Amino acid sequence: MPANPDKAQNKTSQEWRAVAAQYEQKNEELAKQVAGYDAKLASIKQQQADISNQIKGLRNQGLTNTEFAAREADLTAQRRALTQQNNAIQNDREQTTTQISDNKDAIAKANTRADIAQEGEALADTTTPPASPNPGDGAIVPPAAAPTQTINPASNVTPAQD
């Protein structure tokens, strides 16, 4: 699958539908990834709850203050590591759901282009440059038209002297 299949120009209705199908297939794969992230996040949440319960139970184990402090520090470090894993997975999940949303937009655009294009007839890319492009953004800015001057022919004529 091309990186940006909707960027090519001159596609037929059928080709635009194929682009939409590619994005839909990619979204199915991404949805599976999100489900995997959700399972990992649930597992981490459970592990964190277990650690919290272990910390609460330390008081009842008859440990010395030194043993208690060492064990509590160990469990707190484990919980911190789980929190870091949770944050990384949550970040990956958010990026994946953003990609799914972007793909849904691309699907809608491809379907719209497919509806506009007649079967067997190519539809040129409809991307337009921004109204006020900034230098370096890749937009092509047409050259400015030279100002036109209107000359009043009567003003250039001097009366003849006899």
Short mmCIF file of N, CA, C and O in Angstrom, two decimals, residues 37-152:
data_model
loop_
_atom_site.label_atom_id
_atom_site.label_comp_id
_atom_site.label_asym_id
_atom_site.label_seq_id
_atom_site.Cartn_x
_atom_site.Cartn_y
_atom_site.Cartn_z
N TYR A 37 -3.58 -2.52 23.24
CA TYR A 37 -3.20 -1.49 24.21
C TYR A 37 -4.15 -1.51 25.41
O TYR A 37 -3.72 -1.40 26.56
N ASP A 38 -5.45 -1.63 25.13
CA ASP A 38 -6.44 -1.66 26.21
C ASP A 38 -6.20 -2.84 27.14
O ASP A 38 -6.31 -2.70 28.37
N ALA A 39 -5.87 -4.00 26.59
CA ALA A 39 -5.59 -5.18 27.42
C ALA A 39 -4.35 -4.95 28.28
O ALA A 39 -4.34 -5.29 29.47
N LYS A 40 -3.30 -4.35 27.70
CA LYS A 40 -2.08 -4.06 28.46
C LYS A 40 -2.37 -3.06 29.57
O LYS A 40 -1.87 -3.20 30.69
N LEU A 41 -3.16 -2.04 29.26
CA LEU A 41 -3.49 -1.02 30.27
C LEU A 41 -4.29 -1.63 31.42
O LEU A 41 -4.05 -1.29 32.59
N ALA A 42 -5.20 -2.53 31.11
CA ALA A 42 -5.98 -3.20 32.16
C ALA A 42 -5.07 -4.05 33.03
O ALA A 42 -5.22 -4.08 34.26
N SER A 43 -4.12 -4.73 32.42
CA SER A 43 -3.17 -5.56 33.17
C SER A 43 -2.32 -4.70 34.11
O SER A 43 -2.11 -5.05 35.27
N ILE A 44 -1.84 -3.58 33.61
CA ILE A 44 -1.03 -2.67 34.42
C ILE A 44 -1.86 -2.13 35.58
O ILE A 44 -1.37 -2.05 36.73
N LYS A 45 -3.09 -1.76 35.32
CA LYS A 45 -3.97 -1.25 36.37
C LYS A 45 -4.13 -2.30 37.48
O LYS A 45 -4.08 -1.97 38.67
N GLN A 46 -4.30 -3.55 37.09
CA GLN A 46 -4.44 -4.62 38.07
C GLN A 46 -3.15 -4.81 38.87
O GLN A 46 -3.18 -4.98 40.08
N GLN A 47 -2.02 -4.76 38.18
CA GLN A 47 -0.73 -4.90 38.86
C GLN A 47 -0.51 -3.76 39.86
O GLN A 47 0.00 -3.98 40.97
N GLN A 48 -0.91 -2.55 39.47
CA GLN A 48 -0.77 -1.41 40.37
C GLN A 48 -1.67 -1.58 41.60
O GLN A 48 -1.26 -1.27 42.72
N ALA A 49 -2.86 -2.10 41.41
CA ALA A 49 -3.77 -2.34 42.53
C ALA A 49 -3.17 -3.40 43.46
O ALA A 49 -3.24 -3.27 44.69
N ASP A 50 -2.59 -4.44 42.89
CA ASP A 50 -1.94 -5.49 43.69
C ASP A 50 -0.80 -4.91 44.53
O ASP A 50 -0.65 -5.25 45.71
N ILE A 51 0.00 -4.05 43.94
CA ILE A 51 1.10 -3.43 44.67
C ILE A 51 0.57 -2.55 45.80
O ILE A 51 1.10 -2.58 46.92
N SER A 52 -0.48 -1.78 45.52
CA SER A 52 -1.07 -0.95 46.57
C SER A 52 -1.54 -1.82 47.74
O SER A 52 -1.33 -1.46 48.90
N ASN A 53 -2.16 -2.95 47.44
CA ASN A 53 -2.61 -3.86 48.50
C ASN A 53 -1.42 -4.44 49.26
O ASN A 53 -1.49 -4.62 50.49
N GLN A 54 -0.34 -4.74 48.57
CA GLN A 54 0.86 -5.26 49.23
C GLN A 54 1.45 -4.22 50.18
O GLN A 54 1.88 -4.55 51.30
N ILE A 55 1.47 -2.97 49.73
CA ILE A 55 1.99 -1.89 50.58
C ILE A 55 1.13 -1.75 51.83
O ILE A 55 1.65 -1.63 52.96
N LYS A 56 -0.20 -1.80 51.67
CA LYS A 56 -1.10 -1.72 52.82
C LYS A 56 -0.88 -2.88 53.78
O LYS A 56 -0.97 -2.72 54.99
N GLY A 57 -0.58 -4.06 53.25
CA GLY A 57 -0.40 -5.25 54.07
C GLY A 57 0.96 -5.34 54.76
O GLY A 57 1.16 -6.22 55.61
N LEU A 58 1.88 -4.47 54.42
CA LEU A 58 3.21 -4.53 55.03
C LEU A 58 3.16 -4.32 56.55
O LEU A 58 3.93 -4.94 57.28
N ARG A 59 2.27 -3.49 57.01
CA ARG A 59 2.18 -3.18 58.44
C ARG A 59 1.84 -4.43 59.25
O ARG A 59 2.25 -4.55 60.39
N ASN A 60 1.10 -5.33 58.63
CA ASN A 60 0.64 -6.53 59.35
C ASN A 60 1.63 -7.69 59.27
O ASN A 60 1.34 -8.77 59.76
N GLN A 61 2.77 -7.49 58.65
CA GLN A 61 3.71 -8.59 58.47
C GLN A 61 4.77 -8.66 59.57
O GLN A 61 5.63 -9.53 59.54
N GLY A 62 4.74 -7.77 60.51
CA GLY A 62 5.68 -7.79 61.62
C GLY A 62 7.11 -7.50 61.19
O GLY A 62 8.06 -8.06 61.76
N LEU A 63 7.29 -6.66 60.22
CA LEU A 63 8.63 -6.31 59.74
C LEU A 63 9.26 -5.24 60.64
O LEU A 63 8.57 -4.42 61.25
N THR A 64 10.57 -5.25 60.69
CA THR A 64 11.27 -4.16 61.37
C THR A 64 11.12 -2.90 60.53
O THR A 64 10.77 -2.96 59.33
N ASN A 65 11.43 -1.77 61.13
CA ASN A 65 11.32 -0.50 60.39
C ASN A 65 12.22 -0.51 59.15
O ASN A 65 11.83 -0.03 58.10
N THR A 66 13.40 -1.06 59.27
CA THR A 66 14.33 -1.12 58.13
C THR A 66 13.78 -2.04 57.04
O THR A 66 13.82 -1.69 55.86
N GLU A 67 13.28 -3.20 57.45
CA GLU A 67 12.72 -4.14 56.48
C GLU A 67 11.48 -3.55 55.80
O GLU A 67 11.29 -3.66 54.59
N PHE A 68 10.65 -2.89 56.63
CA PHE A 68 9.44 -2.26 56.11
C PHE A 68 9.80 -1.18 55.08
O PHE A 68 9.23 -1.15 53.99
N ALA A 69 10.74 -0.32 55.43
CA ALA A 69 11.14 0.77 54.53
C ALA A 69 11.72 0.22 53.22
O ALA A 69 11.41 0.73 52.14
N ALA A 70 12.53 -0.81 53.32
CA ALA A 70 13.12 -1.40 52.11
C ALA A 70 12.05 -2.03 51.23
O ALA A 70 12.06 -1.85 50.00
N ARG A 71 11.16 -2.76 51.85
CA ARG A 71 10.08 -3.42 51.07
C ARG A 71 9.14 -2.39 50.45
O ARG A 71 8.74 -2.52 49.30
N GLU A 72 8.82 -1.37 51.21
CA GLU A 72 7.93 -0.31 50.70
C GLU A 72 8.59 0.43 49.54
O GLU A 72 7.95 0.73 48.53
N ALA A 73 9.89 0.70 49.66
CA ALA A 73 10.62 1.38 48.59
C ALA A 73 10.65 0.51 47.33
O ALA A 73 10.48 1.02 46.21
N ASP A 74 10.84 -0.79 47.50
CA ASP A 74 10.84 -1.72 46.37
C ASP A 74 9.49 -1.72 45.66
O ASP A 74 9.41 -1.63 44.43
N LEU A 75 8.42 -1.81 46.44
CA LEU A 75 7.08 -1.83 45.85
C LEU A 75 6.73 -0.49 45.19
O LEU A 75 6.11 -0.45 44.13
N THR A 76 7.17 0.59 45.80
CA THR A 76 6.92 1.92 45.23
C THR A 76 7.67 2.07 43.90
O THR A 76 7.14 2.64 42.94
N ALA A 77 8.89 1.55 43.83
CA ALA A 77 9.65 1.60 42.57
C ALA A 77 8.95 0.78 41.49
O ALA A 77 8.90 1.19 40.32
N GLN A 78 8.41 -0.38 41.87
CA GLN A 78 7.66 -1.20 40.90
C GLN A 78 6.43 -0.45 40.39
O GLN A 78 6.13 -0.47 39.20
N ARG A 79 5.74 0.22 41.32
CA ARG A 79 4.54 0.97 40.92
C ARG A 79 4.92 2.12 39.98
O ARG A 79 4.24 2.40 39.01
N ARG A 80 6.05 2.79 40.27
CA ARG A 80 6.53 3.88 39.41
C ARG A 80 6.85 3.36 38.01
O ARG A 80 6.51 3.99 37.00
N ALA A 81 7.50 2.21 37.94
CA ALA A 81 7.83 1.61 36.64
C ALA A 81 6.56 1.26 35.87
O ALA A 81 6.47 1.48 34.65
N LEU A 82 5.57 0.74 36.57
CA LEU A 82 4.28 0.43 35.92
C LEU A 82 3.60 1.70 35.43
O LEU A 82 2.99 1.71 34.35
N THR A 83 3.71 2.76 36.19
CA THR A 83 3.12 4.04 35.76
C THR A 83 3.79 4.54 34.49
O THR A 83 3.13 5.04 33.58
N GLN A 84 5.11 4.40 34.39
CA GLN A 84 5.82 4.80 33.18
C GLN A 84 5.38 3.96 31.98
O GLN A 84 5.17 4.48 30.89
N GLN A 85 5.24 2.66 32.20
CA GLN A 85 4.76 1.78 31.13
C GLN A 85 3.35 2.19 30.72
O GLN A 85 3.03 2.26 29.52
N ASN A 86 2.51 2.47 31.70
CA ASN A 86 1.13 2.88 31.44
C ASN A 86 1.11 4.14 30.58
O ASN A 86 0.37 4.21 29.59
N ASN A 87 1.94 5.12 30.95
CA ASN A 87 1.97 6.38 30.20
C ASN A 87 2.45 6.17 28.76
O ASN A 87 1.90 6.76 27.83
N ALA A 88 3.45 5.32 28.57
CA ALA A 88 3.96 5.06 27.22
C ALA A 88 2.89 4.35 26.37
O ALA A 88 2.68 4.71 25.20
N ILE A 89 2.23 3.37 26.97
CA ILE A 89 1.18 2.65 26.24
C ILE A 89 0.01 3.58 25.94
O ILE A 89 -0.55 3.55 24.84
N GLN A 90 -0.35 4.41 26.89
CA GLN A 90 -1.45 5.36 26.69
C GLN A 90 -1.11 6.32 25.55
O GLN A 90 -1.96 6.63 24.72
N ASN A 91 0.14 6.77 25.48
CA ASN A 91 0.58 7.65 24.40
C ASN A 91 0.47 6.95 23.04
O ASN A 91 -0.03 7.52 22.07
N ASP A 92 0.94 5.69 22.99
CA ASP A 92 0.84 4.91 21.74
C ASP A 92 -0.62 4.74 21.34
O ASP A 92 -0.98 4.84 20.17
N ARG A 93 -1.46 4.48 22.31
CA ARG A 93 -2.90 4.29 22.06
C ARG A 93 -3.51 5.57 21.49
O ARG A 93 -4.28 5.53 20.53
N GLU A 94 -3.16 6.71 22.07
CA GLU A 94 -3.69 7.99 21.59
C GLU A 94 -3.24 8.27 20.16
O GLU A 94 -4.03 8.75 19.34
N GLN A 95 -1.96 7.99 19.86
CA GLN A 95 -1.47 8.19 18.51
C GLN A 95 -2.20 7.28 17.52
O GLN A 95 -2.53 7.70 16.40
N THR A 96 -2.47 6.06 17.94
CA THR A 96 -3.16 5.11 17.07
C THR A 96 -4.60 5.55 16.83
O THR A 96 -5.09 5.49 15.70
N THR A 97 -5.28 6.01 17.88
CA THR A 97 -6.66 6.45 17.69
C THR A 97 -6.72 7.73 16.84
O THR A 97 -7.66 7.91 16.08
N THR A 98 -5.69 8.57 16.95
CA THR A 98 -5.63 9.75 16.08
C THR A 98 -5.46 9.32 14.62
O THR A 98 -6.09 9.88 13.73
N GLN A 99 -4.61 8.32 14.40
CA GLN A 99 -4.42 7.81 13.03
C GLN A 99 -5.72 7.22 12.48
O GLN A 99 -6.05 7.42 11.31
N ILE A 100 -6.47 6.53 13.33
CA ILE A 100 -7.76 5.98 12.90
C ILE A 100 -8.69 7.12 12.49
O ILE A 100 -9.35 7.04 11.44
N SER A 101 -8.71 8.17 13.28
CA SER A 101 -9.56 9.33 12.95
C SER A 101 -9.12 9.98 11.64
O SER A 101 -9.96 10.31 10.79
N ASP A 102 -7.81 10.14 11.47
CA ASP A 102 -7.30 10.71 10.21
C ASP A 102 -7.67 9.83 9.02
O ASP A 102 -8.03 10.32 7.95
N ASN A 103 -7.58 8.52 9.22
CA ASN A 103 -7.93 7.58 8.15
C ASN A 103 -9.42 7.67 7.82
O ASN A 103 -9.80 7.56 6.66
N LYS A 104 -10.26 7.86 8.82
CA LYS A 104 -11.70 8.01 8.57
C LYS A 104 -11.96 9.25 7.72
O LYS A 104 -12.81 9.22 6.82
N ASP A 105 -11.22 10.33 7.99
CA ASP A 105 -11.35 11.53 7.16
C ASP A 105 -10.91 11.24 5.73
O ASP A 105 -11.56 11.68 4.77
N ALA A 106 -9.81 10.50 5.58
CA ALA A 106 -9.32 10.15 4.25
C ALA A 106 -10.32 9.26 3.51
O ALA A 106 -10.51 9.40 2.30
N ILE A 107 -10.97 8.36 4.23
CA ILE A 107 -11.99 7.49 3.64
C ILE A 107 -13.14 8.34 3.11
O ILE A 107 -13.61 8.15 1.98
N ALA A 108 -13.59 9.29 3.93
CA ALA A 108 -14.69 10.16 3.51
C ALA A 108 -14.32 10.97 2.27
O ALA A 108 -15.11 11.10 1.33
N LYS A 109 -13.09 11.49 2.24
CA LYS A 109 -12.63 12.27 1.08
C LYS A 109 -12.55 11.39 -0.16
O LYS A 109 -12.97 11.80 -1.25
N ALA A 110 -12.01 10.19 0.00
CA ALA A 110 -11.89 9.28 -1.14
C ALA A 110 -13.27 8.90 -1.67
O ALA A 110 -13.48 8.85 -2.89
N ASN A 111 -14.21 8.65 -0.78
CA ASN A 111 -15.57 8.31 -1.21
C ASN A 111 -16.25 9.49 -1.91
O ASN A 111 -16.96 9.30 -2.89
N THR A 112 -15.99 10.69 -1.41
CA THR A 112 -16.54 11.88 -2.06
C THR A 112 -15.96 12.03 -3.46
O THR A 112 -16.69 12.30 -4.43
N ARG A 113 -14.66 11.84 -3.58
CA ARG A 113 -14.01 11.94 -4.89
C ARG A 113 -14.51 10.84 -5.82
O ARG A 113 -14.67 11.07 -7.02
N ALA A 114 -14.78 9.68 -5.26
CA ALA A 114 -15.30 8.58 -6.09
C ALA A 114 -16.70 8.92 -6.59
O ALA A 114 -17.05 8.61 -7.73
N ASP A 115 -17.50 9.56 -5.73
CA ASP A 115 -18.84 9.96 -6.14
C ASP A 115 -18.81 11.03 -7.23
O ASP A 115 -19.66 11.05 -8.12
N ILE A 116 -17.82 11.90 -7.17
CA ILE A 116 -17.72 12.98 -8.15
C ILE A 116 -17.19 12.46 -9.48
O ILE A 116 -17.68 12.84 -10.54
N ALA A 117 -16.19 11.61 -9.39
CA ALA A 117 -15.58 11.08 -10.63
C ALA A 117 -16.55 10.13 -11.32
O ALA A 117 -17.24 9.35 -10.69
N GLN A 118 -16.60 10.21 -12.61
CA GLN A 118 -17.42 9.28 -13.38
C GLN A 118 -16.57 8.06 -13.68
O GLN A 118 -15.36 8.17 -13.88
N GLU A 119 -17.18 6.90 -13.70
CA GLU A 119 -16.44 5.67 -13.96
C GLU A 119 -15.69 5.80 -15.29
O GLU A 119 -16.26 6.20 -16.30
N GLY A 120 -14.40 5.51 -15.27
CA GLY A 120 -13.58 5.58 -16.47
C GLY A 120 -13.04 6.96 -16.74
O GLY A 120 -12.25 7.16 -17.62
N GLU A 121 -13.48 7.94 -15.95
CA GLU A 121 -13.05 9.31 -16.13
C GLU A 121 -12.21 9.72 -14.93
O GLU A 121 -12.61 9.52 -13.79
N ALA A 122 -11.05 10.26 -15.15
CA ALA A 122 -10.16 10.61 -14.05
C ALA A 122 -10.57 11.92 -13.42
O ALA A 122 -11.03 12.83 -14.09
N LEU A 123 -10.40 12.00 -12.11
CA LEU A 123 -10.67 13.22 -11.36
C LEU A 123 -9.33 13.72 -10.84
O LEU A 123 -8.65 13.02 -10.10
N ALA A 124 -8.95 14.91 -11.25
CA ALA A 124 -7.68 15.47 -10.80
C ALA A 124 -7.75 15.74 -9.31
O ALA A 124 -8.83 15.93 -8.75
N ASP A 125 -6.61 15.76 -8.68
CA ASP A 125 -6.52 16.05 -7.25
C ASP A 125 -7.13 17.43 -7.00
O ASP A 125 -6.85 18.38 -7.71
N THR A 126 -7.96 17.53 -5.99
CA THR A 126 -8.67 18.77 -5.72
C THR A 126 -8.03 19.58 -4.61
O THR A 126 -8.63 20.49 -4.10
N THR A 127 -6.80 19.28 -4.26
CA THR A 127 -6.12 20.02 -3.20
C THR A 127 -5.79 21.41 -3.72
O THR A 127 -5.24 21.56 -4.79
N THR A 128 -6.11 22.42 -2.92
CA THR A 128 -5.81 23.80 -3.29
C THR A 128 -4.82 24.37 -2.29
O THR A 128 -4.85 24.01 -1.12
N PRO A 129 -3.93 25.26 -2.74
CA PRO A 129 -2.98 25.86 -1.80
C PRO A 129 -3.71 26.78 -0.83
O PRO A 129 -4.82 27.23 -1.11
N PRO A 130 -3.11 27.08 0.31
CA PRO A 130 -3.75 27.98 1.27
C PRO A 130 -3.90 29.38 0.69
O PRO A 130 -3.16 29.76 -0.22
N ALA A 131 -4.82 30.15 1.26
CA ALA A 131 -5.09 31.48 0.75
C ALA A 131 -3.89 32.40 0.90
O ALA A 131 -3.60 33.19 0.02
N SER A 132 -3.18 32.30 2.01
CA SER A 132 -2.00 33.13 2.21
C SER A 132 -0.84 32.23 2.61
O SER A 132 -0.59 32.04 3.78
N PRO A 133 -0.17 31.65 1.62
CA PRO A 133 0.90 30.69 1.92
C PRO A 133 2.08 31.35 2.61
O PRO A 133 2.38 32.52 2.36
N ASN A 134 2.71 30.61 3.48
CA ASN A 134 3.92 31.08 4.14
C ASN A 134 5.11 30.57 3.35
O ASN A 134 5.05 29.49 2.78
N PRO A 135 6.21 31.30 3.38
CA PRO A 135 7.39 30.83 2.65
C PRO A 135 7.83 29.47 3.18
O PRO A 135 7.84 29.24 4.38
N GLY A 136 8.13 28.58 2.27
CA GLY A 136 8.65 27.28 2.66
C GLY A 136 7.60 26.24 2.95
O GLY A 136 7.94 25.14 3.33
N ASP A 137 6.31 26.54 2.82
CA ASP A 137 5.30 25.54 3.13
C ASP A 137 4.97 24.66 1.94
O ASP A 137 4.10 23.82 2.02
N GLY A 138 5.65 24.84 0.84
CA GLY A 138 5.45 23.99 -0.32
C GLY A 138 4.35 24.47 -1.25
O GLY A 138 4.13 23.89 -2.29
N ALA A 139 3.62 25.51 -0.87
CA ALA A 139 2.55 26.00 -1.72
C ALA A 139 3.14 26.78 -2.88
O ALA A 139 4.15 27.47 -2.75
N ILE A 140 2.52 26.67 -4.02
CA ILE A 140 2.96 27.39 -5.21
C ILE A 140 2.15 28.68 -5.28
O ILE A 140 0.92 28.64 -5.30
N VAL A 141 2.84 29.78 -5.28
CA VAL A 141 2.17 31.07 -5.32
C VAL A 141 2.35 31.64 -6.71
O VAL A 141 3.48 31.76 -7.19
N PRO A 142 1.24 31.97 -7.39
CA PRO A 142 1.38 32.54 -8.73
C PRO A 142 2.06 33.90 -8.66
O PRO A 142 1.91 34.61 -7.67
N PRO A 143 2.82 34.25 -9.69
CA PRO A 143 3.49 35.56 -9.66
C PRO A 143 2.47 36.68 -9.68
O PRO A 143 1.38 36.54 -10.25
N ALA A 144 2.82 37.76 -9.05
CA ALA A 144 1.92 38.91 -9.01
C ALA A 144 1.83 39.52 -10.40
O ALA A 144 2.82 39.61 -11.13
N ALA A 145 0.64 39.96 -10.77
CA ALA A 145 0.44 40.58 -12.08
C ALA A 145 1.01 42.00 -12.03
O ALA A 145 0.90 42.68 -11.01
N ALA A 146 1.60 42.41 -13.11
CA ALA A 146 2.14 43.77 -13.18
C ALA A 146 0.98 44.75 -13.17
O ALA A 146 -0.06 44.51 -13.78
N PRO A 147 1.13 45.86 -12.46
CA PRO A 147 0.04 46.83 -12.44
C PRO A 147 -0.18 47.42 -13.83
O PRO A 147 0.77 47.63 -14.57
N THR A 148 -1.40 47.64 -14.15
CA THR A 148 -1.71 48.21 -15.46
C THR A 148 -1.88 49.71 -15.32
O THR A 148 -2.36 50.19 -14.30
N GLN A 149 -1.46 50.42 -16.33
CA GLN A 149 -1.60 51.87 -16.32
C GLN A 149 -2.53 52.27 -17.46
O GLN A 149 -2.43 51.76 -18.56
N THR A 150 -3.43 53.13 -17.14
CA THR A 150 -4.33 53.65 -18.16
C THR A 150 -3.83 55.04 -18.52
O THR A 150 -3.67 55.89 -17.64
N ILE A 151 -3.60 55.24 -19.79
CA ILE A 151 -3.13 56.53 -20.26
C ILE A 151 -4.27 57.23 -20.96
O ILE A 151 -4.91 56.66 -21.84
N ASN A 152 -4.50 58.41 -20.53
CA ASN A 152 -5.55 59.21 -21.15
C ASN A 152 -4.96 59.84 -22.40
O ASN A 152 -4.07 60.68 -22.32
#
